[in-house]
Structures are given as C-alpha cells and as structure tokens.
PDB file of C-alpha atoms in Angstrom:
ATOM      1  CA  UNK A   1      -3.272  -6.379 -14.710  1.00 79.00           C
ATOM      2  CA  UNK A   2      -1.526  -6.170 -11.521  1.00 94.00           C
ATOM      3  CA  UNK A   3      -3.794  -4.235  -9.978  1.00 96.00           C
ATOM      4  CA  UNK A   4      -6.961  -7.233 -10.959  1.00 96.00           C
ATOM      5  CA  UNK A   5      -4.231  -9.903  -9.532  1.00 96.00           C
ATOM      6  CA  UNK A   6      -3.481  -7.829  -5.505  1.00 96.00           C
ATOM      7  CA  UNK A   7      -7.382  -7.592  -5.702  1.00 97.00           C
ATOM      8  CA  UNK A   8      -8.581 -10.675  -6.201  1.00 97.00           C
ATOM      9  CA  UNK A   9      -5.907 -11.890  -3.237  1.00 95.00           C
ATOM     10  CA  UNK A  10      -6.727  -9.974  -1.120  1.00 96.00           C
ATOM     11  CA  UNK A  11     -10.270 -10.538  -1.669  1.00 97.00           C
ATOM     12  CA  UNK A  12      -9.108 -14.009  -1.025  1.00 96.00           C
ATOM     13  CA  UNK A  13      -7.563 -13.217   2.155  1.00 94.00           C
ATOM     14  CA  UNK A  14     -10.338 -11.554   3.678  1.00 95.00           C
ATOM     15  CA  UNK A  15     -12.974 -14.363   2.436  1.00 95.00           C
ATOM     16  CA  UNK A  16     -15.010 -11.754   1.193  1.00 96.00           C
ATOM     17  CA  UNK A  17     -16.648 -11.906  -2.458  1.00 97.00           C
ATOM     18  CA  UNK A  18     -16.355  -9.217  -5.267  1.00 98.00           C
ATOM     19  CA  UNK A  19     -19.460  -8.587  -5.577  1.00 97.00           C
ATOM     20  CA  UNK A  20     -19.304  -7.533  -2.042  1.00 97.00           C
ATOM     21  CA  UNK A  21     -17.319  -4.461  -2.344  1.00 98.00           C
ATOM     22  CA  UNK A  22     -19.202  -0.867  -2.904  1.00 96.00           C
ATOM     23  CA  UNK A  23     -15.851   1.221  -3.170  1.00 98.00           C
ATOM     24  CA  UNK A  24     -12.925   0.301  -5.071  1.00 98.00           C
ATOM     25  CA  UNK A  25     -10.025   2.694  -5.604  1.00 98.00           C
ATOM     26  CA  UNK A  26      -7.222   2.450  -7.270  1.00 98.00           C
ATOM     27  CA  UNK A  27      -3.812   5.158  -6.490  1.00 97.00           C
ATOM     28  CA  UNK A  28      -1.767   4.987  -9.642  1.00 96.00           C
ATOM     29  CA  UNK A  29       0.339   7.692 -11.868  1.00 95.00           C
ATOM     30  CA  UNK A  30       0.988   5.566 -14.726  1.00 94.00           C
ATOM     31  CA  UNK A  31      -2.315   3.751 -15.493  1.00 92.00           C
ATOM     32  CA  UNK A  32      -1.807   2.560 -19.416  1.00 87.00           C
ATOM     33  CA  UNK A  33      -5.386   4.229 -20.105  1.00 87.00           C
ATOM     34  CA  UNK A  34      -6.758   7.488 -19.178  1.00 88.00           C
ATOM     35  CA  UNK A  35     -10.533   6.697 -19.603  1.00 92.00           C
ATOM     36  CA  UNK A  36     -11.742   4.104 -18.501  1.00 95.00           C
ATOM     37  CA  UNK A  37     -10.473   4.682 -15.170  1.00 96.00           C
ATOM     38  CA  UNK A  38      -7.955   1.491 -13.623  1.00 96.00           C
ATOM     39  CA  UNK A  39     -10.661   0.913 -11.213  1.00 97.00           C
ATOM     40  CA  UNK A  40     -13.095   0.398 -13.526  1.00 97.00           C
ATOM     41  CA  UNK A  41     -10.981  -1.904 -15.214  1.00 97.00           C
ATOM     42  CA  UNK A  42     -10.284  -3.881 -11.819  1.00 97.00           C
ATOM     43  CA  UNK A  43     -14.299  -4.143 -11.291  1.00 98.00           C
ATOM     44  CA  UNK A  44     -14.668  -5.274 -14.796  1.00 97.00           C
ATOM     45  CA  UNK A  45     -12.156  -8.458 -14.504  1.00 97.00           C
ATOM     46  CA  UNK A  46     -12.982  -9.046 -10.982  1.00 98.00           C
ATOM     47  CA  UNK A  47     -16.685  -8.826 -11.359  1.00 97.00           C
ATOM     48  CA  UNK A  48     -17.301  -6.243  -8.401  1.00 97.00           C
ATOM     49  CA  UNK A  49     -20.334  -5.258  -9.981  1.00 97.00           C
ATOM     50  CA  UNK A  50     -22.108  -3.052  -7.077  1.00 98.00           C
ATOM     51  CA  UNK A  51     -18.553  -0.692  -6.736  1.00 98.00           C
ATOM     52  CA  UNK A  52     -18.051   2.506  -7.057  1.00 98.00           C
ATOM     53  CA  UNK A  53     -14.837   2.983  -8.933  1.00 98.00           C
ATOM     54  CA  UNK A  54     -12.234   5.760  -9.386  1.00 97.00           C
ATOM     55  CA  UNK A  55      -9.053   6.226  -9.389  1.00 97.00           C
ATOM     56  CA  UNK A  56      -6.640   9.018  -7.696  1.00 96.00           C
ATOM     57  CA  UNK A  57      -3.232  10.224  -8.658  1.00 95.00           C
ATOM     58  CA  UNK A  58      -1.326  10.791  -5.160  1.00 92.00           C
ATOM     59  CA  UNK A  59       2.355  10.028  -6.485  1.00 91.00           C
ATOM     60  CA  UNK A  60       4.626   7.917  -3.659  1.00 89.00           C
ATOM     61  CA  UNK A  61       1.568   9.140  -1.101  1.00 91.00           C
ATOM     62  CA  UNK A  62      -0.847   7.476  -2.760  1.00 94.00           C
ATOM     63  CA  UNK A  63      -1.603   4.486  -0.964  1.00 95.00           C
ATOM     64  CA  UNK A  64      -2.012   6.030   1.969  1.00 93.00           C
ATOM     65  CA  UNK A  65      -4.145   8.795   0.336  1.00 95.00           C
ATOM     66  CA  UNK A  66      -6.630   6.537  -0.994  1.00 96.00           C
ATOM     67  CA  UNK A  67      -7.176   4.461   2.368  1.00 95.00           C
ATOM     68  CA  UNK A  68      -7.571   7.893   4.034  1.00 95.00           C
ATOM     69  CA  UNK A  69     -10.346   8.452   0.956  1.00 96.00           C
ATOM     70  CA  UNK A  70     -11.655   4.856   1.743  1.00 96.00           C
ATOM     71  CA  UNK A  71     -12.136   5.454   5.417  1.00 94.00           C
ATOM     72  CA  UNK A  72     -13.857   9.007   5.194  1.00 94.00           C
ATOM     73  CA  UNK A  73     -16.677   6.905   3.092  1.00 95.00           C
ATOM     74  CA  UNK A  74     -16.560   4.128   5.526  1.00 95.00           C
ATOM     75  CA  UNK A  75     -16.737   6.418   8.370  1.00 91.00           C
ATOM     76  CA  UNK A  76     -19.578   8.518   7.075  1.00 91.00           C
ATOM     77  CA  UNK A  77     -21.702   4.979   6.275  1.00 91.00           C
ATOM     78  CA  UNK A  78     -21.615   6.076   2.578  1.00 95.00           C
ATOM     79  CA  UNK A  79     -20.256   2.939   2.025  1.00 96.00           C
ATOM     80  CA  UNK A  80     -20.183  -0.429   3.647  1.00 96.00           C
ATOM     81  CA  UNK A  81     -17.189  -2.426   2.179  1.00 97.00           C
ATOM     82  CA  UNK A  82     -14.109  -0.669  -0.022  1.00 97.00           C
ATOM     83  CA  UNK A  83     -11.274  -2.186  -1.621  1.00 97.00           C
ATOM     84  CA  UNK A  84      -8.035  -0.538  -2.230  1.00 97.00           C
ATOM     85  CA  UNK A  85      -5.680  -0.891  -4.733  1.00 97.00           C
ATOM     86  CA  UNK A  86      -1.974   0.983  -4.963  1.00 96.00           C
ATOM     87  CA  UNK A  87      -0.482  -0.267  -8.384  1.00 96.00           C
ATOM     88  CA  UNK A  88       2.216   1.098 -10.251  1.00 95.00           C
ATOM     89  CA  UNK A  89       4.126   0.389 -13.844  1.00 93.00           C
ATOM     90  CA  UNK A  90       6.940   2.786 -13.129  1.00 93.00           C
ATOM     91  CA  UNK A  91       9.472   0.840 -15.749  1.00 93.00           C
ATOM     92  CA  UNK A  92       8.310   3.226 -18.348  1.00 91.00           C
ATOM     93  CA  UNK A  93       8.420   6.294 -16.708  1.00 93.00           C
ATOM     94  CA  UNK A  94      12.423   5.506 -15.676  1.00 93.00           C
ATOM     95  CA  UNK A  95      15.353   6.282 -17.660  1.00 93.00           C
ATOM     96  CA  UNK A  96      17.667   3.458 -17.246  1.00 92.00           C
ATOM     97  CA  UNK A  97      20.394   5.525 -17.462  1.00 91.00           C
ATOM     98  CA  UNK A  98      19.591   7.864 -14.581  1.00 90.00           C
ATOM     99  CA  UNK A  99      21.417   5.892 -11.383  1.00 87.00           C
ATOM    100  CA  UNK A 100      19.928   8.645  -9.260  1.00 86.00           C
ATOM    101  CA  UNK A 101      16.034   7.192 -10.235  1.00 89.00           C
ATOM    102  CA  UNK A 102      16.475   3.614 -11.755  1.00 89.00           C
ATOM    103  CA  UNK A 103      17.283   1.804  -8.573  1.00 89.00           C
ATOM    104  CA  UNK A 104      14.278   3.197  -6.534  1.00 90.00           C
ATOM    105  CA  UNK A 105      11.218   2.987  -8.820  1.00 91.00           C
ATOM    106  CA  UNK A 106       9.532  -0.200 -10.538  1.00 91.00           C
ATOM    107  CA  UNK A 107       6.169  -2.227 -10.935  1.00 94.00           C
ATOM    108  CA  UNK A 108       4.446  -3.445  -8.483  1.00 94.00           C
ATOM    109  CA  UNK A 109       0.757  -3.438  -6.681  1.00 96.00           C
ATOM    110  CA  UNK A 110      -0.854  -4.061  -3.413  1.00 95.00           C
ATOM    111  CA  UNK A 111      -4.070  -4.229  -2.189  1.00 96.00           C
ATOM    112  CA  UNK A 112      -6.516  -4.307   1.191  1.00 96.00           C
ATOM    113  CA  UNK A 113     -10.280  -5.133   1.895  1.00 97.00           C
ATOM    114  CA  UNK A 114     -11.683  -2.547   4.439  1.00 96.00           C
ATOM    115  CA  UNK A 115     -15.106  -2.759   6.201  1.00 95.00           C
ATOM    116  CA  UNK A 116     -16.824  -0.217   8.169  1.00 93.00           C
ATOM    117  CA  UNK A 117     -16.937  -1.155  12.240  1.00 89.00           C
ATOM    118  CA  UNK A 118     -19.159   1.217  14.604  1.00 85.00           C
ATOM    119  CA  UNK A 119     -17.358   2.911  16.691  1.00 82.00           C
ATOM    120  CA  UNK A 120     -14.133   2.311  14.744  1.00 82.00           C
ATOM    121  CA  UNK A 121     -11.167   4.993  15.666  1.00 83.00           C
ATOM    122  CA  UNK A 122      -8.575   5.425  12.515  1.00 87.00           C
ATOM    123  CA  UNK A 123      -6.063   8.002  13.034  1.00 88.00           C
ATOM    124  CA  UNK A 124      -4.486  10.298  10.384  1.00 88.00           C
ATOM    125  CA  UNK A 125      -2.280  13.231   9.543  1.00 88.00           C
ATOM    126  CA  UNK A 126      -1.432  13.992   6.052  1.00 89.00           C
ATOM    127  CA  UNK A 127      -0.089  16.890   4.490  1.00 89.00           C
ATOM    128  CA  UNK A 128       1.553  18.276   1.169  1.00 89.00           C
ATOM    129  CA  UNK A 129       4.002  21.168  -0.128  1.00 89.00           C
ATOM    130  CA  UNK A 130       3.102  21.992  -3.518  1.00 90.00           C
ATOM    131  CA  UNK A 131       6.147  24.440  -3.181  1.00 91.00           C
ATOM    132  CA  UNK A 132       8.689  21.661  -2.983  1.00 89.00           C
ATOM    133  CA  UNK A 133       6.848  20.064  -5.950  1.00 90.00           C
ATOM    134  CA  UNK A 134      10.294  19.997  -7.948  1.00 91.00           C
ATOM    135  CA  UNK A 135      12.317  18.034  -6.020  1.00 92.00           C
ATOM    136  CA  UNK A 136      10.410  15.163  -8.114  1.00 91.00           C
ATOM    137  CA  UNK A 137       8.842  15.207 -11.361  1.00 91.00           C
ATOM    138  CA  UNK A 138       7.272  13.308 -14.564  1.00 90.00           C
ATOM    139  CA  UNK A 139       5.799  15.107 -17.165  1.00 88.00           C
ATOM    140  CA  UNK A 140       2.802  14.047 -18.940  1.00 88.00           C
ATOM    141  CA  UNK A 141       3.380  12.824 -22.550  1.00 85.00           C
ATOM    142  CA  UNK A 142      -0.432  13.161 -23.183  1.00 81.00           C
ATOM    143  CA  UNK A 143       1.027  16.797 -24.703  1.00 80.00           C
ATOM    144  CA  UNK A 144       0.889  17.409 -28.825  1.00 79.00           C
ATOM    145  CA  UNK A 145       4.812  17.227 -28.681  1.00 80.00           C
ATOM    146  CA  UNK A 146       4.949  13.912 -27.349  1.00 76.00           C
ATOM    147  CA  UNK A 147       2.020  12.552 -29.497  1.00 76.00           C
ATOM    148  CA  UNK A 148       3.910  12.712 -33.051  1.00 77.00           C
ATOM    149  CA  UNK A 149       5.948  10.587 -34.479  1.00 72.00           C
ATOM    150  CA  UNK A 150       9.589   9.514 -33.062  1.00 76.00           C
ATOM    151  CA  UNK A 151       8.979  12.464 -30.578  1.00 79.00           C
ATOM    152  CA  UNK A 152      11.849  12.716 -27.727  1.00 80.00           C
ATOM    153  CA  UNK A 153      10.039  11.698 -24.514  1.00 82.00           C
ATOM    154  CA  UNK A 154      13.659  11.737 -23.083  1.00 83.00           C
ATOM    155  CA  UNK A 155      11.968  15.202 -20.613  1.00 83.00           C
ATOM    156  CA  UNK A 156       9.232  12.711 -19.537  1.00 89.00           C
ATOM    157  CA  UNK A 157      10.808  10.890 -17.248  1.00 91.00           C
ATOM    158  CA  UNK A 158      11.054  11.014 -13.737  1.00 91.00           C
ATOM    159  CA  UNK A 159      13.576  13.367 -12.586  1.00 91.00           C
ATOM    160  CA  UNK A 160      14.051  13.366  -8.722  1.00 92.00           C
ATOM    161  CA  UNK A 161      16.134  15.997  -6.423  1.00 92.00           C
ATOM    162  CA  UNK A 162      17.436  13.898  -3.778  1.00 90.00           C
ATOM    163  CA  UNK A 163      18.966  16.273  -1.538  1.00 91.00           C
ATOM    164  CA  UNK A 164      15.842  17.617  -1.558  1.00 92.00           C
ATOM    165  CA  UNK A 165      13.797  14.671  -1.175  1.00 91.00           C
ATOM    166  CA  UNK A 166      16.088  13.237   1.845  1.00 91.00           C
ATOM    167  CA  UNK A 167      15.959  16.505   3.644  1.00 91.00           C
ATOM    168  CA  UNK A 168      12.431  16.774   3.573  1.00 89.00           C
ATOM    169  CA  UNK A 169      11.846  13.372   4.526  1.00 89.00           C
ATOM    170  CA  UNK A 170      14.401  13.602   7.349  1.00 91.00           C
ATOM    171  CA  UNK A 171      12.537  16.771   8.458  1.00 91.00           C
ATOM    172  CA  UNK A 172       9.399  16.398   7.762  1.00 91.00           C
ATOM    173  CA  UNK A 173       8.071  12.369   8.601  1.00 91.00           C
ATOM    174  CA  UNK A 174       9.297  12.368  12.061  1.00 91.00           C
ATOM    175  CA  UNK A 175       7.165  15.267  12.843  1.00 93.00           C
ATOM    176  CA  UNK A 176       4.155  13.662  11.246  1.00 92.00           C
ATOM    177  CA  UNK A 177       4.863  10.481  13.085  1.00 91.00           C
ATOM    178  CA  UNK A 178       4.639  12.573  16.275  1.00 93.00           C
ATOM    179  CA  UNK A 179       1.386  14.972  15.144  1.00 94.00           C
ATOM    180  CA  UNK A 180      -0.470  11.124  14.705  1.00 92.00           C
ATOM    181  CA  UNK A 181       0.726   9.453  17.853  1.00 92.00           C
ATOM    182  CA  UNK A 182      -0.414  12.845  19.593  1.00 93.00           C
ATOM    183  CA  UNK A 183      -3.864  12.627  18.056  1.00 92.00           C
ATOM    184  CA  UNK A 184      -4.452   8.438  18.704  1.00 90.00           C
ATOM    185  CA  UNK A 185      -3.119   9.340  22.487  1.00 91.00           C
ATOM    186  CA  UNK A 186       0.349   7.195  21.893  1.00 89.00           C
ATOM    187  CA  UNK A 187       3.575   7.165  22.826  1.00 91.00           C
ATOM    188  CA  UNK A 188       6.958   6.455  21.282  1.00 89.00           C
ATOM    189  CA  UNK A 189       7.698   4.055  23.359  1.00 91.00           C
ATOM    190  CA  UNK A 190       4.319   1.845  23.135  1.00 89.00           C
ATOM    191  CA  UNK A 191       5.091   1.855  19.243  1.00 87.00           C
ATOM    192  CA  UNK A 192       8.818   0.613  19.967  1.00 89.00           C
ATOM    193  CA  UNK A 193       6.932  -1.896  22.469  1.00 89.00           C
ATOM    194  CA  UNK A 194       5.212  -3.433  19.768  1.00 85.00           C
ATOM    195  CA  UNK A 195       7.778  -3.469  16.552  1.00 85.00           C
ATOM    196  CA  UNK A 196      10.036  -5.365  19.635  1.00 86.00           C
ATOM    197  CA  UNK A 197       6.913  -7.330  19.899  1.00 82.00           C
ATOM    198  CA  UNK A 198       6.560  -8.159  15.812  1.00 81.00           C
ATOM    199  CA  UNK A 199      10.307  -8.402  15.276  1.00 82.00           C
ATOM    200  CA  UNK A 200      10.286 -11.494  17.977  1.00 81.00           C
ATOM    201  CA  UNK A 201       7.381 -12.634  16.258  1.00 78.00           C
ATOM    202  CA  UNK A 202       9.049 -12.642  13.113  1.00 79.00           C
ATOM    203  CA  UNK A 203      11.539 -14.585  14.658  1.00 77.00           C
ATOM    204  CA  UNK A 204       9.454 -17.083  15.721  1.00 73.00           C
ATOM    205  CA  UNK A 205       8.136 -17.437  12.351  1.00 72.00           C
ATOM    206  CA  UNK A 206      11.612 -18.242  11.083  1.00 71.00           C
ATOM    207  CA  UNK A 207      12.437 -20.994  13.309  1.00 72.00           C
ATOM    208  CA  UNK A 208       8.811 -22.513  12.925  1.00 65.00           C
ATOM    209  CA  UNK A 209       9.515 -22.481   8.909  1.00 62.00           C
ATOM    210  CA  UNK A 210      13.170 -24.084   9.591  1.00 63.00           C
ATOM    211  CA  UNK A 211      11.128 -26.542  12.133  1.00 62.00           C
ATOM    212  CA  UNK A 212       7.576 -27.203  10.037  1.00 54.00           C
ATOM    213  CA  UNK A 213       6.700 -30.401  11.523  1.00 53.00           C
ATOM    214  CA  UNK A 214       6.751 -28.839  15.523  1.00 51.00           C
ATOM    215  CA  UNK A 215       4.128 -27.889  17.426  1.00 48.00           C
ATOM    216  CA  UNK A 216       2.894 -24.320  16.604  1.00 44.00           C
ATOM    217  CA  UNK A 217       1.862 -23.343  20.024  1.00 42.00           C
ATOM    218  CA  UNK A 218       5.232 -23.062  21.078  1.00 39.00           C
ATOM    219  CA  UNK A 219       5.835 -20.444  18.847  1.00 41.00           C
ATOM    220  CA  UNK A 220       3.447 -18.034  20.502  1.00 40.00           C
ATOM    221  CA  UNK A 221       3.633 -16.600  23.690  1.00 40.00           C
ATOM    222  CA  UNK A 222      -0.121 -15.907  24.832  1.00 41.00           C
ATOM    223  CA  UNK A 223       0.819 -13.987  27.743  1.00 40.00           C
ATOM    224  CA  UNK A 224       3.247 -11.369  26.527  1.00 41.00           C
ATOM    225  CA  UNK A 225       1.148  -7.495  26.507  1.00 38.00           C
ATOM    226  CA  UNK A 226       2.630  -7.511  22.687  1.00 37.00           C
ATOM    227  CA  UNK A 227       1.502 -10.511  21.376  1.00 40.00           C
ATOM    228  CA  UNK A 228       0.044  -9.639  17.512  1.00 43.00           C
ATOM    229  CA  UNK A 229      -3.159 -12.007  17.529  1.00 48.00           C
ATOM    230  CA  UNK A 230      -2.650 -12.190  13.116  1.00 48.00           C
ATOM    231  CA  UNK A 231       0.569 -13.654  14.172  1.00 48.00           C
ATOM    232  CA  UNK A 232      -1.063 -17.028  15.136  1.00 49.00           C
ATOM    233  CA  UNK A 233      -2.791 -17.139  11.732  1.00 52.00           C
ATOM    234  CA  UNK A 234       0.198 -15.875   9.194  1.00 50.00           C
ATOM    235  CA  UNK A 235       2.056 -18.486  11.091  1.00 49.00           C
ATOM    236  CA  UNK A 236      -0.918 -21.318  10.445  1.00 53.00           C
ATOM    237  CA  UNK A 237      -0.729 -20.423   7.034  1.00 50.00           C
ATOM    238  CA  UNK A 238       2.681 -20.296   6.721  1.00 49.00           C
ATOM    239  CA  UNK A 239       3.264 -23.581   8.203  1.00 47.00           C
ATOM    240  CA  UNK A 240       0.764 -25.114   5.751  1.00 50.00           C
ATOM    241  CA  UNK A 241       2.495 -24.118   2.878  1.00 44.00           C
ATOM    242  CA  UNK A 242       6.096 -24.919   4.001  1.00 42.00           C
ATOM    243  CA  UNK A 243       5.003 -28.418   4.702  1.00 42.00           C
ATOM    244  CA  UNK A 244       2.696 -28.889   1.257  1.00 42.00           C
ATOM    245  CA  UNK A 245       5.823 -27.199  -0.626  1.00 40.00           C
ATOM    246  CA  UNK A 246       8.216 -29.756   0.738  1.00 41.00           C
TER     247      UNK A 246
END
C-alpha cells in the first residue's frame, strides 16, 4: 500500500514510533476495499496499535479536510498524537482516452505526523458548493449494474467540467486565501516575504547539492527575518545523501 509506505516515512521523519499515534486518518476516494476502512489497513501493517482509524472521502479537498479533522481532536485534547494520510489510486477511475482528465489525475500518497502543542494557533477556512457538484464527477460502481458480468463501467469514470472548475478556482481560492490571512492577522505581503524567503532557500539548496563537499553554513543566512529554521536540516540531510550517493 501506498498509503502503509508515506506512513511509515513520515513516521520516520518525525522519529516518532507507531505505536505512538492515537489518530490515524486516511482521505481517499478510491480505497480498493470498502470495509475494512484504509486506515485500518495502514494501522494493521504499520503496527499503530493504540489508533483510532477512519477514513474520509473529501475528493481533491481531502488532505486538507482530514488535517482540519486531525487538529479539531488535537485541539480539543481528545487525542495526543494523529497521523495523516492523503492516498489516492486514481489510474482506475481515468479513462485514458479523455485528454481533458488523463493528464491531471494519478496515484500517489502523502503523509504527516501531528502532535498537540498548548497554546498552539492553526488557522482555517474551508468551504464547499454542493451546487457546483457537476463540474466533476465519478460514479460509484458499487451499483447492481456495474456488479454483473462484462458490465460497461465506461459512465464511471471521472468526468470533469473545466470551465467550470477553472472559474471557480479563479474565483473562489483567492478569496479563501484572503478570509485565512484575515483570521491568522496576516498580510499579503508577509506571505510574499517568506515564499521570497524559501525560493532563495531553495536556491541555496541547489548550489550546496552542485557543491556537496563545502561548508554548509554558508548556505544559510542566520540573520535574514525569513530565514526557514527546517531549511538548515533538509539541507543536512540533503547533503548527506548527495555525498553517500556519489
């Protein structure tokens, strides 16, 4: 499973052991069971024994949906650790033929280890249209018309409007962007401050990877109001590998 695989490294990542996670969810649409749940699965080849486990079906939102679900536990003290898992086998759900669908959707999974903090702020604003619902769509083939024998699931793939989709998302994100920088008490330009900030640092990276055997303190600049302190230790670990892999 890809879903057991992003777990386990980013269990890895955060040097934190299965069994210490109490939440695991999984966002998917196109888990290959229905019961058990993926998360359930996850917890039974990762060995998080003391999880909860479920899984929730929030489409291309999903992700972000199930860290929102993650944090309300963690915020409420429901739940001390929670791992989250976004994992998707879209391949089946595509028709190869449809140009308009092929080239955007495919397999893939991700995952993050979360852990309460007191005092912790995490900002959010999410919202949904049910009326626009058509602009993309997969039906289920868990339907008695699908089930027999050389059925045509050709209706059951995705089928995507994307006018539709690109106005809404034209129309629609930016003012979301704004409604959560109002609530955290941001600006536009402190955001632009920073991706300047992680776009140098990215830069940085590059030449240290072209440059392995240099010192990595000069890549950092300590003093700058947009240095990214996981910089220095992405870059560590970077290093490390470029130099073992050559």
């Amino acid at each position: 499973y890809m879903a057991a695989r992003a777990a386990e490294e980013a269990l890895s990542d955060a040097g934190m052991r299965p069994e210490e996670i109490d939440l695991l969810l999984v966002s998917t649409m196109s888990s290959e069971r229905i019961m058990p749940c993926a998360a359930c699965e996850v917890q039974k080849l990762i060995g998080a024994v003391n999880a909860a486990c479920f899984d929730l079906n929030g489409a291309c939102t999903g992700f972000l949906l199930a860290l929102n679900t993650a944090q309300a536990y963690l915020g409420q003290q429901i739940y001390r650790r929670a791992l989250v898992i976004g994992s998707e086998t879209l391949s089946h759900l595509t028709n190869w033929e449809d140009r308009s669908t092929c080239v955007l959707f495919g397999d893939g999974a991700g995952a993050v280890v979360l852990e309460a903090e007191e005092n912790a702020v995490y900002t959010q604003a999410v919202h949904s249209i049910g009326s626009k619902g058509e602009a993309l769509t997969c039906v289920s083939r868990n339907q008695q018309q699908f089930i027999e024998k050389d059925a045509d699931i050709s209706s059951t793939y995705m089928l995507m409007d994307g006018k539709e989709v690109f106005k809404f998302a034209v129309s629609k994100v930016p003012e979301v962007i704004m409604e959560v920088l109002e609530k955290a008490g941001k600006t536009k330009e402190e955001i632009m401050t920073a991706i300047r900030g992680l776009k140098q640092e990215i830069g940085h990276l590059k030449n240290s990877m072209e440059n392995p055997h240099g010192d990595i303190k000069t890549v950092m600049h300590p003093s700058e109001d947009t240095r990214l302190h996981w910089a220095r230790e992405y870059l560590d670990k970077a290093k490390q590998t470029y130099v073992e892999a050559g």
